[in-house]
GROMACS .gro file of C-alpha atoms in nm:
model
  464
    1UNK     CA    1   0.000   0.000   0.000
    2UNK     CA    2   0.137   0.347  -0.082
    3UNK     CA    3   0.146   0.657   0.132
    4UNK     CA    4  -0.134   0.910   0.145
    5UNK     CA    5  -0.407   1.045   0.372
    6UNK     CA    6  -0.548   0.767   0.586
    7UNK     CA    7  -0.833   0.967   0.743
    8UNK     CA    8  -1.006   1.307   0.703
    9UNK     CA    9  -0.802   1.577   0.874
   10UNK     CA   10  -0.754   1.953   0.910
   11UNK     CA   11  -0.414   2.025   0.758
   12UNK     CA   12  -0.364   2.352   0.949
   13UNK     CA   13  -0.426   2.182   1.285
   14UNK     CA   14  -0.191   1.892   1.201
   15UNK     CA   15   0.085   2.133   1.098
   16UNK     CA   16   0.034   2.338   1.416
   17UNK     CA   17   0.076   2.032   1.638
   18UNK     CA   18   0.383   1.911   1.445
   19UNK     CA   19   0.557   2.249   1.450
   20UNK     CA   20   0.491   2.284   1.825
   21UNK     CA   21   0.655   1.945   1.884
   22UNK     CA   22   0.951   2.038   1.664
   23UNK     CA   23   0.994   2.370   1.847
   24UNK     CA   24   1.014   2.186   2.180
   25UNK     CA   25   1.284   1.946   2.064
   26UNK     CA   26   1.505   2.217   1.911
   27UNK     CA   27   1.459   2.453   2.208
   28UNK     CA   28   1.562   2.168   2.438
   29UNK     CA   29   1.890   2.121   2.248
   30UNK     CA   30   1.988   2.490   2.272
   31UNK     CA   31   1.877   2.554   2.632
   32UNK     CA   32   2.134   2.327   2.793
   33UNK     CA   33   2.442   2.482   2.625
   34UNK     CA   34   2.494   2.760   2.879
   35UNK     CA   35   2.391   2.541   3.174
   36UNK     CA   36   2.690   2.304   3.159
   37UNK     CA   37   2.914   2.498   3.406
   38UNK     CA   38   2.654   2.517   3.689
   39UNK     CA   39   2.562   2.149   3.629
   40UNK     CA   40   2.932   2.061   3.666
   41UNK     CA   41   2.948   2.256   3.995
   42UNK     CA   42   2.632   2.109   4.150
   43UNK     CA   43   2.683   1.746   4.043
   44UNK     CA   44   3.063   1.762   4.095
   45UNK     CA   45   3.164   1.636   3.750
   46UNK     CA   46   3.444   1.742   3.515
   47UNK     CA   47   3.418   1.873   3.159
   48UNK     CA   48   3.475   1.529   3.003
   49UNK     CA   49   3.175   1.389   3.189
   50UNK     CA   50   2.962   1.697   3.124
   51UNK     CA   51   3.007   1.682   2.746
   52UNK     CA   52   2.823   1.349   2.753
   53UNK     CA   53   2.502   1.542   2.824
   54UNK     CA   54   2.520   1.671   2.465
   55UNK     CA   55   2.710   1.379   2.308
   56UNK     CA   56   2.468   1.116   2.442
   57UNK     CA   57   2.172   1.318   2.314
   58UNK     CA   58   2.329   1.338   1.967
   59UNK     CA   59   2.426   0.970   1.967
   60UNK     CA   60   2.075   0.858   2.062
   61UNK     CA   61   1.930   1.081   1.789
   62UNK     CA   62   2.174   0.940   1.535
   63UNK     CA   63   2.092   0.581   1.624
   64UNK     CA   64   1.715   0.635   1.624
   65UNK     CA   65   1.670   0.845   1.310
   66UNK     CA   66   1.749   0.559   1.064
   67UNK     CA   67   1.490   0.343   1.245
   68UNK     CA   68   1.215   0.605   1.201
   69UNK     CA   69   1.152   0.504   0.839
   70UNK     CA   70   1.054   0.156   0.967
   71UNK     CA   71   0.850   0.305   1.254
   72UNK     CA   72   0.657   0.537   1.017
   73UNK     CA   73   0.568   0.237   0.798
   74UNK     CA   74   0.473   0.020   1.097
   75UNK     CA   75   0.276   0.258   1.321
   76UNK     CA   76   0.021   0.534   1.266
   77UNK     CA   77   0.155   0.889   1.266
   78UNK     CA   78  -0.075   0.980   1.556
   79UNK     CA   79   0.043   0.696   1.784
   80UNK     CA   80   0.407   0.760   1.690
   81UNK     CA   81   0.389   1.133   1.769
   82UNK     CA   82   0.213   1.072   2.102
   83UNK     CA   83   0.469   0.807   2.201
   84UNK     CA   84   0.758   1.040   2.108
   85UNK     CA   85   0.608   1.326   2.311
   86UNK     CA   86   0.551   1.100   2.613
   87UNK     CA   87   0.917   0.992   2.604
   88UNK     CA   88   1.033   1.352   2.567
   89UNK     CA   89   0.811   1.472   2.856
   90UNK     CA   90   0.921   1.181   3.079
   91UNK     CA   91   1.288   1.256   3.010
   92UNK     CA   92   1.230   1.626   3.084
   93UNK     CA   93   1.064   1.551   3.420
   94UNK     CA   94   1.342   1.311   3.519
   95UNK     CA   95   1.602   1.571   3.419
   96UNK     CA   96   1.444   1.833   3.648
   97UNK     CA   97   1.449   1.592   3.943
   98UNK     CA   98   1.787   1.426   3.869
   99UNK     CA   99   1.979   1.366   4.196
  100UNK     CA  100   2.301   1.260   4.020
  101UNK     CA  101   2.491   1.287   3.691
  102UNK     CA  102   2.407   0.931   3.582
  103UNK     CA  103   2.038   0.999   3.646
  104UNK     CA  104   2.055   1.323   3.443
  105UNK     CA  105   2.237   1.143   3.161
  106UNK     CA  106   1.964   0.875   3.149
  107UNK     CA  107   1.702   1.151   3.137
  108UNK     CA  108   1.878   1.310   2.837
  109UNK     CA  109   1.881   0.975   2.655
  110UNK     CA  110   1.506   0.933   2.714
  111UNK     CA  111   1.451   1.289   2.585
  112UNK     CA  112   1.658   1.209   2.278
  113UNK     CA  113   1.450   0.898   2.204
  114UNK     CA  114   1.146   1.123   2.166
  115UNK     CA  115   1.330   1.395   1.973
  116UNK     CA  116   1.493   1.145   1.735
  117UNK     CA  117   1.149   1.027   1.624
  118UNK     CA  118   0.976   1.367   1.611
  119UNK     CA  119   1.188   1.554   1.356
  120UNK     CA  120   1.187   1.295   1.070
  121UNK     CA  121   0.820   1.221   1.144
  122UNK     CA  122   0.732   1.589   1.109
  123UNK     CA  123   0.918   1.620   0.777
  124UNK     CA  124   0.762   1.302   0.638
  125UNK     CA  125   0.408   1.416   0.730
  126UNK     CA  126   0.461   1.765   0.582
  127UNK     CA  127   0.586   1.613   0.256
  128UNK     CA  128   0.290   1.371   0.255
  129UNK     CA  129   0.004   1.616   0.317
  130UNK     CA  130   0.122   1.890   0.079
  131UNK     CA  131   0.136   1.860  -0.302
  132UNK     CA  132   0.478   1.893  -0.465
  133UNK     CA  133   0.420   2.253  -0.575
  134UNK     CA  134   0.352   2.367  -0.215
  135UNK     CA  135   0.615   2.166  -0.027
  136UNK     CA  136   0.869   2.448  -0.032
  137UNK     CA  137   0.638   2.681   0.160
  138UNK     CA  138   0.548   2.402   0.407
  139UNK     CA  139   0.913   2.316   0.475
  140UNK     CA  140   0.990   2.687   0.497
  141UNK     CA  141   0.739   2.720   0.782
  142UNK     CA  142   0.908   2.432   0.962
  143UNK     CA  143   1.241   2.610   0.905
  144UNK     CA  144   1.097   2.923   1.071
  145UNK     CA  145   1.003   2.729   1.384
  146UNK     CA  146   1.330   2.535   1.391
  147UNK     CA  147   1.527   2.861   1.357
  148UNK     CA  148   1.321   3.050   1.617
  149UNK     CA  149   1.409   2.807   1.897
  150UNK     CA  150   1.790   2.857   1.867
  151UNK     CA  151   1.725   3.232   1.841
  152UNK     CA  152   1.575   3.252   2.189
  153UNK     CA  153   1.735   2.940   2.345
  154UNK     CA  154   2.088   3.061   2.443
  155UNK     CA  155   1.969   3.405   2.557
  156UNK     CA  156   1.676   3.266   2.759
  157UNK     CA  157   1.899   2.994   2.905
  158UNK     CA  158   2.166   3.248   3.003
  159UNK     CA  159   1.910   3.461   3.187
  160UNK     CA  160   1.753   3.163   3.368
  161UNK     CA  161   2.091   3.020   3.475
  162UNK     CA  162   2.201   3.363   3.602
  163UNK     CA  163   1.888   3.403   3.818
  164UNK     CA  164   1.774   3.047   3.904
  165UNK     CA  165   1.896   2.686   3.919
  166UNK     CA  166   1.974   2.503   3.592
  167UNK     CA  167   1.684   2.273   3.684
  168UNK     CA  168   1.444   2.552   3.585
  169UNK     CA  169   1.542   2.488   3.223
  170UNK     CA  170   1.370   2.150   3.257
  171UNK     CA  171   1.084   2.295   3.466
  172UNK     CA  172   1.019   2.541   3.180
  173UNK     CA  173   0.981   2.256   2.931
  174UNK     CA  174   0.749   2.039   3.145
  175UNK     CA  175   0.427   2.245   3.104
  176UNK     CA  176   0.510   2.315   2.738
  177UNK     CA  177   0.554   1.940   2.678
  178UNK     CA  178   0.225   1.865   2.855
  179UNK     CA  179   0.033   2.117   2.641
  180UNK     CA  180   0.177   1.981   2.314
  181UNK     CA  181   0.110   1.623   2.428
  182UNK     CA  182  -0.255   1.703   2.505
  183UNK     CA  183  -0.288   1.875   2.167
  184UNK     CA  184  -0.149   1.564   1.996
  185UNK     CA  185  -0.388   1.335   2.187
  186UNK     CA  186  -0.700   1.536   2.097
  187UNK     CA  187  -0.612   1.696   1.761
  188UNK     CA  188  -0.362   1.472   1.582
  189UNK     CA  189  -0.491   1.241   1.308
  190UNK     CA  190  -0.328   0.955   1.126
  191UNK     CA  191  -0.221   1.100   0.790
  192UNK     CA  192   0.003   0.823   0.654
  193UNK     CA  193  -0.102   0.477   0.543
  194UNK     CA  194   0.078   0.180   0.701
  195UNK     CA  195   0.254  -0.105   0.529
  196UNK     CA  196   0.339  -0.446   0.668
  197UNK     CA  197   0.686  -0.412   0.819
  198UNK     CA  198   0.885  -0.653   1.036
  199UNK     CA  199   1.164  -0.580   1.280
  200UNK     CA  200   1.497  -0.703   1.143
  201UNK     CA  201   1.720  -0.720   1.452
  202UNK     CA  202   2.058  -0.757   1.268
  203UNK     CA  203   1.980  -0.440   1.068
  204UNK     CA  204   1.902  -0.242   1.384
  205UNK     CA  205   2.219  -0.365   1.557
  206UNK     CA  206   2.444  -0.287   1.258
  207UNK     CA  207   2.274   0.050   1.204
  208UNK     CA  208   2.322   0.145   1.569
  209UNK     CA  209   2.689   0.038   1.573
  210UNK     CA  210   2.758   0.202   1.236
  211UNK     CA  211   2.596   0.543   1.271
  212UNK     CA  212   2.653   0.557   1.648
  213UNK     CA  213   3.019   0.462   1.615
  214UNK     CA  214   3.087   0.725   1.351
  215UNK     CA  215   2.901   0.996   1.544
  216UNK     CA  216   3.081   0.917   1.868
  217UNK     CA  217   3.424   0.885   1.704
  218UNK     CA  218   3.407   1.212   1.515
  219UNK     CA  219   3.251   1.400   1.808
  220UNK     CA  220   3.550   1.299   2.026
  221UNK     CA  221   3.817   1.404   1.774
  222UNK     CA  222   3.810   1.766   1.891
  223UNK     CA  223   3.899   1.675   2.250
  224UNK     CA  224   4.104   1.355   2.209
  225UNK     CA  225   4.265   1.390   1.864
  226UNK     CA  226   4.262   1.166   1.556
  227UNK     CA  227   4.531   0.928   1.690
  228UNK     CA  228   4.357   0.845   2.020
  229UNK     CA  229   4.307   0.464   2.037
  230UNK     CA  230   3.943   0.498   2.149
  231UNK     CA  231   3.867   0.738   1.860
  232UNK     CA  232   4.041   0.519   1.601
  233UNK     CA  233   3.879   0.202   1.735
  234UNK     CA  234   3.531   0.355   1.743
  235UNK     CA  235   3.567   0.493   1.389
  236UNK     CA  236   3.689   0.153   1.264
  237UNK     CA  237   3.401  -0.038   1.429
  238UNK     CA  238   3.152   0.223   1.304
  239UNK     CA  239   3.284   0.212   0.947
  240UNK     CA  240   3.293  -0.169   0.935
  241UNK     CA  241   2.941  -0.198   1.081
  242UNK     CA  242   2.810   0.060   0.835
  243UNK     CA  243   2.958  -0.126   0.536
  244UNK     CA  244   2.797  -0.449   0.659
  245UNK     CA  245   2.468  -0.264   0.719
  246UNK     CA  246   2.462  -0.119   0.366
  247UNK     CA  247   2.541  -0.454   0.203
  248UNK     CA  248   2.266  -0.619   0.408
  249UNK     CA  249   2.011  -0.349   0.315
  250UNK     CA  250   2.087  -0.378  -0.056
  251UNK     CA  251   2.013  -0.754  -0.042
  252UNK     CA  252   1.688  -0.722   0.154
  253UNK     CA  253   1.349  -0.704  -0.014
  254UNK     CA  254   1.217  -0.471   0.262
  255UNK     CA  255   1.523  -0.293   0.407
  256UNK     CA  256   1.528  -0.096   0.731
  257UNK     CA  257   1.679   0.199   0.542
  258UNK     CA  258   1.639   0.216   0.163
  259UNK     CA  259   1.967   0.307  -0.007
  260UNK     CA  260   1.790   0.307  -0.345
  261UNK     CA  261   1.715   0.676  -0.273
  262UNK     CA  262   2.064   0.750  -0.405
  263UNK     CA  263   1.957   0.639  -0.752
  264UNK     CA  264   1.805   0.988  -0.768
  265UNK     CA  265   2.088   1.220  -0.877
  266UNK     CA  266   1.902   1.520  -0.735
  267UNK     CA  267   1.863   1.355  -0.394
  268UNK     CA  268   2.234   1.265  -0.387
  269UNK     CA  269   2.347   1.618  -0.481
  270UNK     CA  270   2.115   1.792  -0.235
  271UNK     CA  271   2.216   1.556   0.047
  272UNK     CA  272   2.588   1.629  -0.011
  273UNK     CA  273   2.517   2.004  -0.017
  274UNK     CA  274   2.302   1.978   0.299
  275UNK     CA  275   2.589   1.807   0.482
  276UNK     CA  276   2.829   2.088   0.379
  277UNK     CA  277   2.583   2.359   0.488
  278UNK     CA  278   2.520   2.192   0.824
  279UNK     CA  279   2.894   2.145   0.892
  280UNK     CA  280   2.966   2.511   0.808
  281UNK     CA  281   2.683   2.631   1.032
  282UNK     CA  282   2.785   2.416   1.331
  283UNK     CA  283   3.152   2.500   1.277
  284UNK     CA  284   3.083   2.876   1.281
  285UNK     CA  285   2.859   2.844   1.587
  286UNK     CA  286   3.150   2.663   1.757
  287UNK     CA  287   3.422   2.913   1.658
  288UNK     CA  288   3.241   3.239   1.735
  289UNK     CA  289   3.157   3.173   2.105
  290UNK     CA  290   3.518   3.056   2.154
  291UNK     CA  291   3.635   3.385   2.003
  292UNK     CA  292   3.407   3.605   2.214
  293UNK     CA  293   3.459   3.420   2.543
  294UNK     CA  294   3.817   3.287   2.530
  295UNK     CA  295   3.986   3.544   2.303
  296UNK     CA  296   3.789   3.856   2.401
  297UNK     CA  297   3.680   3.754   2.753
  298UNK     CA  298   3.310   3.830   2.706
  299UNK     CA  299   3.024   3.644   2.880
  300UNK     CA  300   2.815   3.352   2.753
  301UNK     CA  301   2.509   3.579   2.746
  302UNK     CA  302   2.696   3.828   2.524
  303UNK     CA  303   2.791   3.540   2.292
  304UNK     CA  304   2.427   3.440   2.268
  305UNK     CA  305   2.321   3.796   2.192
  306UNK     CA  306   2.588   3.818   1.919
  307UNK     CA  307   2.439   3.512   1.744
  308UNK     CA  308   2.080   3.629   1.799
  309UNK     CA  309   2.044   3.852   1.486
  310UNK     CA  310   2.162   3.568   1.262
  311UNK     CA  311   1.915   3.324   1.414
  312UNK     CA  312   1.632   3.578   1.375
  313UNK     CA  313   1.728   3.643   1.011
  314UNK     CA  314   1.729   3.266   0.948
  315UNK     CA  315   1.380   3.240   1.095
  316UNK     CA  316   1.244   3.530   0.889
  317UNK     CA  317   1.403   3.403   0.567
  318UNK     CA  318   1.292   3.039   0.595
  319UNK     CA  319   0.926   3.085   0.487
  320UNK     CA  320   1.033   3.340   0.223
  321UNK     CA  321   1.287   3.105   0.064
  322UNK     CA  322   1.027   2.826   0.083
  323UNK     CA  323   0.786   3.025  -0.133
  324UNK     CA  324   1.065   3.125  -0.373
  325UNK     CA  325   1.160   2.757  -0.402
  326UNK     CA  326   0.805   2.666  -0.506
  327UNK     CA  327   0.834   2.917  -0.793
  328UNK     CA  328   1.190   2.875  -0.924
  329UNK     CA  329   1.322   2.550  -0.773
  330UNK     CA  330   1.633   2.496  -0.563
  331UNK     CA  331   1.921   2.559  -0.806
  332UNK     CA  332   1.909   2.940  -0.812
  333UNK     CA  333   1.858   2.962  -0.436
  334UNK     CA  334   2.152   2.727  -0.373
  335UNK     CA  335   2.388   2.924  -0.600
  336UNK     CA  336   2.302   3.258  -0.437
  337UNK     CA  337   2.304   3.104  -0.089
  338UNK     CA  338   2.646   2.943  -0.125
  339UNK     CA  339   2.783   3.265  -0.276
  340UNK     CA  340   2.675   3.452   0.039
  341UNK     CA  341   2.830   3.181   0.260
  342UNK     CA  342   3.161   3.208   0.069
  343UNK     CA  343   3.154   3.588   0.111
  344UNK     CA  344   3.084   3.559   0.484
  345UNK     CA  345   3.379   3.319   0.530
  346UNK     CA  346   3.608   3.571   0.359
  347UNK     CA  347   3.478   3.845   0.591
  348UNK     CA  348   3.533   3.624   0.898
  349UNK     CA  349   3.903   3.603   0.801
  350UNK     CA  350   3.931   3.975   0.890
  351UNK     CA  351   3.856   3.911   1.259
  352UNK     CA  352   4.127   4.040   1.493
  353UNK     CA  353   4.186   4.100   1.865
  354UNK     CA  354   3.971   4.414   1.866
  355UNK     CA  355   3.711   4.352   1.596
  356UNK     CA  356   3.369   4.507   1.663
  357UNK     CA  357   3.117   4.254   1.793
  358UNK     CA  358   2.857   4.429   1.574
  359UNK     CA  359   3.072   4.345   1.267
  360UNK     CA  360   3.080   3.978   1.367
  361UNK     CA  361   2.704   3.974   1.431
  362UNK     CA  362   2.637   4.126   1.087
  363UNK     CA  363   2.867   3.882   0.906
  364UNK     CA  364   2.706   3.590   1.091
  365UNK     CA  365   2.362   3.721   0.990
  366UNK     CA  366   2.482   3.737   0.627
  367UNK     CA  367   2.597   3.375   0.652
  368UNK     CA  368   2.260   3.273   0.797
  369UNK     CA  369   2.081   3.434   0.499
  370UNK     CA  370   2.287   3.205   0.275
  371UNK     CA  371   2.214   2.904   0.496
  372UNK     CA  372   1.839   2.978   0.494
  373UNK     CA  373   1.851   2.970   0.112
  374UNK     CA  374   1.991   2.617   0.131
  375UNK     CA  375   1.879   2.428   0.442
  376UNK     CA  376   1.510   2.353   0.380
  377UNK     CA  377   1.506   2.419  -0.001
  378UNK     CA  378   1.781   2.160  -0.058
  379UNK     CA  379   1.602   1.897   0.148
  380UNK     CA  380   1.270   1.969  -0.026
  381UNK     CA  381   1.432   1.949  -0.371
  382UNK     CA  382   1.580   1.611  -0.281
  383UNK     CA  383   1.250   1.477  -0.148
  384UNK     CA  384   1.057   1.601  -0.453
  385UNK     CA  385   1.277   1.379  -0.670
  386UNK     CA  386   1.165   1.064  -0.482
  387UNK     CA  387   0.846   0.860  -0.532
  388UNK     CA  388   0.600   0.883  -0.237
  389UNK     CA  389   0.683   0.541  -0.089
  390UNK     CA  390   1.051   0.639  -0.052
  391UNK     CA  391   0.988   0.971   0.127
  392UNK     CA  392   1.013   0.824   0.482
  393UNK     CA  393   1.344   0.661   0.384
  394UNK     CA  394   1.460   0.984   0.219
  395UNK     CA  395   1.389   1.196   0.529
  396UNK     CA  396   1.557   0.939   0.755
  397UNK     CA  397   1.861   0.915   0.526
  398UNK     CA  398   1.888   1.292   0.485
  399UNK     CA  399   1.866   1.361   0.860
  400UNK     CA  400   2.111   1.082   0.945
  401UNK     CA  401   2.374   1.191   0.692
  402UNK     CA  402   2.332   1.555   0.792
  403UNK     CA  403   2.407   1.462   1.155
  404UNK     CA  404   2.699   1.232   1.070
  405UNK     CA  405   2.834   1.468   0.805
  406UNK     CA  406   2.795   1.767   1.034
  407UNK     CA  407   2.982   1.576   1.305
  408UNK     CA  408   3.263   1.486   1.062
  409UNK     CA  409   3.285   1.842   0.929
  410UNK     CA  410   3.288   1.996   1.276
  411UNK     CA  411   3.556   1.747   1.390
  412UNK     CA  412   3.769   1.842   1.089
  413UNK     CA  413   3.731   2.215   1.154
  414UNK     CA  414   3.793   2.187   1.529
  415UNK     CA  415   4.101   1.968   1.473
  416UNK     CA  416   4.241   2.231   1.231
  417UNK     CA  417   4.176   2.502   1.491
  418UNK     CA  418   4.336   2.296   1.772
  419UNK     CA  419   4.646   2.195   1.575
  420UNK     CA  420   4.716   2.554   1.459
  421UNK     CA  421   4.659   2.691   1.812
  422UNK     CA  422   4.891   2.430   1.968
  423UNK     CA  423   5.165   2.496   1.711
  424UNK     CA  424   5.191   2.854   1.843
  425UNK     CA  425   5.279   2.741   2.194
  426UNK     CA  426   5.136   2.887   2.517
  427UNK     CA  427   5.317   3.224   2.537
  428UNK     CA  428   5.001   3.407   2.422
  429UNK     CA  429   4.701   3.165   2.443
  430UNK     CA  430   4.447   3.422   2.316
  431UNK     CA  431   4.652   3.503   2.006
  432UNK     CA  432   4.718   3.132   1.941
  433UNK     CA  433   4.346   3.051   1.968
  434UNK     CA  434   4.260   3.340   1.733
  435UNK     CA  435   4.504   3.202   1.473
  436UNK     CA  436   4.344   2.860   1.511
  437UNK     CA  437   3.992   3.003   1.465
  438UNK     CA  438   4.104   3.193   1.152
  439UNK     CA  439   4.253   2.869   1.013
  440UNK     CA  440   3.919   2.699   1.081
  441UNK     CA  441   3.735   2.973   0.890
  442UNK     CA  442   3.984   2.938   0.601
  443UNK     CA  443   3.906   2.565   0.570
  444UNK     CA  444   3.536   2.651   0.600
  445UNK     CA  445   3.579   2.887   0.305
  446UNK     CA  446   3.727   2.606   0.095
  447UNK     CA  447   3.429   2.382   0.184
  448UNK     CA  448   3.190   2.665   0.092
  449UNK     CA  449   3.358   2.711  -0.250
  450UNK     CA  450   3.330   2.334  -0.308
  451UNK     CA  451   2.959   2.354  -0.225
  452UNK     CA  452   2.915   2.649  -0.463
  453UNK     CA  453   3.076   2.452  -0.748
  454UNK     CA  454   2.846   2.153  -0.680
  455UNK     CA  455   2.533   2.374  -0.696
  456UNK     CA  456   2.592   2.432  -1.069
  457UNK     CA  457   2.537   2.057  -1.122
  458UNK     CA  458   2.180   2.078  -0.989
  459UNK     CA  459   1.900   2.050  -1.242
  460UNK     CA  460   1.687   2.354  -1.321
  461UNK     CA  461   1.322   2.337  -1.214
  462UNK     CA  462   1.194   2.270  -1.567
  463UNK     CA  463   1.435   1.976  -1.595
  464UNK     CA  464   1.326   1.815  -1.266
   0.00000   0.00000   0.00000
């Protein structure tokens, strides 16, 4: 049976519920960033332990996302969304009450189980309930919500942590989660048709080891280095498991994750470009707070405020670029977007020890305009090239590769920054770190130029 509406439904209501759930998950990811130091103090843990609060969340997401294609085929969209929201709400409550680090870490994993299901589910449903010619606007609206959460997250988190306990970050999410869960229970309808799907345990094990191993390995490169035995071993196990997983999927009649999506040239190109965009965005958002706090000695709240205009611009631009995509397709947007990203990387290379924070905020906003022209339009262009029954697999594949690719790209950029900084010695740590950050932006510029060249290979709308 193919995909399509399984019951009468109000599209506006469904979209409202989905976007509310997506907003919660993205807000949750950004809220905890500034809370790490007070969590370390209260729970008496070091930085290596604390980073697991973000790493474990990302790992769980990475392991679960490939499984969502199977879950969407097996279960109704209503039941799946409610289950995901229940897990997210349960993890949030446990996080607020956590008496120890291990308890808090378990709560984050439970949260991530819900979040890992919600994002691909939302994208699949949006692509299912809208016709091809209106998908750009629909995905643009989701981009607005996804961008709005990071816009307010760091600033709100900084204010809460300054005035209250870090636990209030979880307390804030509990009533919001409850409201969205109740909305899903009473308003959500099943909008996808199910197909008979069976759990294939070897596929799930190999998928978890493969994607999880790669995500963990590359996320640890920045702190431990490429030659660390644990990093090398994890990357080897992840790579080997992934090769075995792919070979198994290609032989199966009903695979867990359908690699046939790469037969679409447009899907392949847009996925590669999405990975580059995501890596450049995460890399920049890693470098700039390091510059403001460790080179210039500014506060975490000031760092958040510096990134705020860019996040707002991204939110405003997302629905606009979605509508433009519906009219002209993704090629023109991608070319202009990558051109702006290349320009912003060149401007970042002018940063010095006394550069105006306003200058950095404006350049970051310029970069986010370019990213908004690529993030959702590229994904929509790739999905439009797939037949309906492959859309759940396409969204799962796209999200998984964006996470893994973003992790690899960030690891590469951070390792460049670290190696350049360390080569300067410790006589002037701020100057050494600045040189490392500039080297990271230089490599980012090369990646952006590569992305720009690839955009010219995309088909024009009339050829799609």
